[in-house]
Amino acid sequence: EIVLTQSPDFQSVTPKEKVTITCRASQSIGSSLHWYQQKPDQSPKLLIKYASQSFSGVPSRFSGSGSGTDFTLTINSLEAEDAATYYCHQSSSPWTFGQGTKVEIK
Amino acid sequence: EVQLVESGGGLVQPGGSLRLSCAASGFTFSYYWMHWVRQAPGKGLVWVSHINNDGSTTNYADSVKGRFTISRDNAKNTLYLQMNSLRAEDTAVYYCARPTASWDSSSPVDYWGQGTLVTVSS
């Protein structure tokens, strides 16, 4: 099973600041890495697929990069509505998810 | 509009059973692999199981293998998860999930249900 480790676990950020979340895989997964946003009491929402492809309807301030074992989710110019927990996900069987990064607005 | 609506959750004693359902609409259900993903209270996402479009291929997380069974009824556009020998650690919100690409079990999820809460407690 591939283990995904996100960092940091928690980040407190002021609006308009840039946020960077990293996800490291225990073995190479190519570009089969995806990012989701989950707000309290809601289902997750897909932000980025295959490491760097923006999903339809996602604001352009969200972007992804990386390949192999190291991946990054970047939120440029954070907005208040971006307060959420962010998860990375690798889709080789068995699927696994990172432990989550909670982003709080200061 | 794609919709996934789970039902069947509730309170069950350790060792008991429950069957979850996920009613799908707004897309050709019979074309798609489907997944169950769970989330314990205050915890992260954990994949549980998946099934291919015609039900002939299934896979399970080690933690549920031998206790849970995934199935589908394409005539009823419904996905199921039969959960037996339930344990306290199975307490979670269970989501059904549809991948972006119908033919690809490894494509990410673009639609999630609202989830159904399963609580295993005496």
Coordinates of N, CA, C and O in Angstrom, one line a residue, chain A residues 34 36 38 42-46 49-50 55 87 89 91-95 97-99, chain B residues 35 37 39 43-47 50 95 100 104-110 112-114:
Chain A
H34 N -4.2 13.3 -6.9 CA -5.3 14.2 -7.0 C -5.5 14.9 -5.7 O -5.1 14.4 -4.7
Y36 N -8.3 17.1 -3.2 CA -9.7 17.4 -2.9 C -9.7 18.5 -1.8 O -8.8 18.6 -0.9
Q38 N -12.4 19.7 1.4 CA -13.5 19.3 2.1 C -13.8 20.3 3.2 O -13.0 20.6 4.1
Q42 N -19.5 18.6 4.7 CA -19.7 18.5 3.3 C -18.9 17.3 2.8 O -17.9 16.9 3.4
S43 N -19.3 16.9 1.6 CA -18.5 15.9 0.9 C -17.2 16.5 0.3 O -17.2 17.7 0.0
P44 N -16.2 15.7 0.0 CA -15.0 16.3 -0.7 C -15.4 16.8 -2.1 O -16.3 16.3 -2.7
K45 N -14.6 17.7 -2.6 CA -14.7 18.2 -3.9 C -13.4 18.1 -4.6 O -12.3 18.5 -4.1
L46 N -13.4 17.7 -5.9 CA -12.2 17.5 -6.6 C -11.7 18.9 -7.1 O -12.4 19.7 -7.7
K49 N -6.7 17.1 -10.7 CA -6.5 15.7 -11.0 C -5.2 15.5 -11.8 O -4.7 16.4 -12.4
Y50 N -4.7 14.3 -11.6 CA -3.4 13.9 -12.3 C -2.3 15.0 -12.1 O -1.7 15.5 -13.0
F55 N -9.6 20.8 -12.3 CA -10.9 20.2 -12.6 C -11.9 21.3 -13.0 O -11.7 22.5 -12.5
Y87 N -7.0 17.2 1.0 CA -6.5 15.9 1.0 C -5.9 15.6 -0.4 O -6.5 15.9 -1.4
H89 N -4.7 12.3 -2.9 CA -5.3 11.0 -3.1 C -4.5 10.3 -4.2 O -4.3 11.0 -5.3
S91 N -4.5 7.1 -6.9 CA -5.5 6.2 -7.4 C -5.0 4.9 -7.9 O -5.7 4.2 -8.7
S92 N -3.8 4.4 -7.6 CA -3.4 3.1 -7.8 C -4.0 2.2 -6.7 O -4.0 2.5 -5.6
S93 N -4.5 1.0 -7.1 CA -5.1 0.1 -6.1 C -4.1 -0.5 -5.2 O -3.1 -1.0 -5.6
P94 N -4.4 -0.5 -3.9 CA -5.6 0.1 -3.2 C -5.4 1.7 -3.1 O -4.3 2.1 -2.8
W95 N -6.5 2.4 -3.3 CA -6.5 3.8 -3.2 C -6.0 4.2 -1.7 O -6.4 3.5 -0.8
F97 N -5.3 7.9 0.8 CA -5.4 9.4 0.9 C -4.3 9.9 1.9 O -3.9 9.1 2.8
G98 N -3.9 11.1 1.7 CA -3.1 11.7 2.8 C -4.0 12.0 4.0 O -5.2 11.9 4.0
Q99 N -3.3 12.4 5.1 CA -4.0 12.5 6.4 C -4.8 13.9 6.4 O -5.6 14.1 7.4
Chain B
H35 N -17.2 3.3 -6.2 CA -16.4 3.1 -5.0 C -17.2 3.5 -3.8 O -18.1 4.3 -3.8
V37 N -16.1 5.0 0.0 CA -15.0 5.6 0.8 C -15.6 6.0 2.1 O -16.8 6.5 2.2
Q39 N -15.2 7.8 6.3 CA -14.5 8.8 7.0 C -15.0 8.8 8.5 O -16.1 9.1 8.8
K43 N -11.7 12.4 11.3 CA -10.6 11.7 10.7 C -10.6 11.9 9.2 O -11.4 12.6 8.6
G44 N -9.6 11.3 8.5 CA -9.4 11.4 7.1 C -10.2 10.4 6.3 O -11.0 9.6 6.8
L45 N -10.0 10.5 5.0 CA -10.7 9.6 4.0 C -10.0 8.3 3.9 O -8.8 8.3 3.8
V46 N -10.8 7.2 3.8 CA -10.3 5.9 3.7 C -11.1 5.2 2.6 O -12.3 5.0 2.7
W47 N -10.4 4.7 1.6 CA -11.1 3.8 0.6 C -11.5 2.5 1.2 O -10.7 1.9 1.9
H50 N -14.3 -1.2 -4.2 CA -14.8 -0.7 -5.5 C -15.3 -1.9 -6.3 O -15.0 -3.1 -6.0
Y95 N -19.3 7.2 2.1 CA -19.7 7.9 0.9 C -19.6 6.9 -0.3 O -18.7 6.1 -0.4
T100 N -14.2 10.0 -12.4 CA -14.3 10.9 -13.6 C -14.5 10.1 -14.9 O -15.2 10.5 -15.8
D104 N -12.3 3.5 -16.0 CA -11.0 3.5 -15.3 C -11.2 3.5 -13.8 O -11.6 4.5 -13.2
S105 N -10.8 2.4 -13.2 CA -10.9 2.3 -11.7 C -9.9 3.2 -11.0 O -10.1 3.5 -9.8
S106 N -8.9 3.7 -11.7 CA -7.9 4.5 -11.1 C -8.1 6.0 -11.4 O -7.2 6.8 -11.1
S107 N -9.2 6.4 -12.0 CA -9.5 7.8 -12.2 C -10.0 8.4 -10.9 O -10.7 7.7 -10.1
P108 N -9.8 9.7 -10.7 CA -10.3 10.4 -9.4 C -11.8 10.5 -9.4 O -12.5 10.3 -10.4
V109 N -12.3 10.9 -8.2 CA -13.7 11.0 -8.0 C -14.2 12.4 -8.3 O -13.6 13.4 -7.8
D110 N -15.2 12.5 -9.2 CA -15.8 13.8 -9.4 C -17.1 14.0 -8.8 O -17.6 15.2 -8.7
W112 N -19.5 12.8 -5.4 CA -19.6 12.1 -4.1 C -21.0 12.2 -3.6 O -21.7 13.2 -3.8
G113 N -21.5 11.2 -2.9 CA -22.8 11.3 -2.3 C -22.6 12.2 -1.0 O -21.5 12.6 -0.7
Q114 N -23.7 12.4 -0.3 CA -23.7 13.2 0.9 C -23.2 12.4 2.1 O -22.9 13.0 3.1

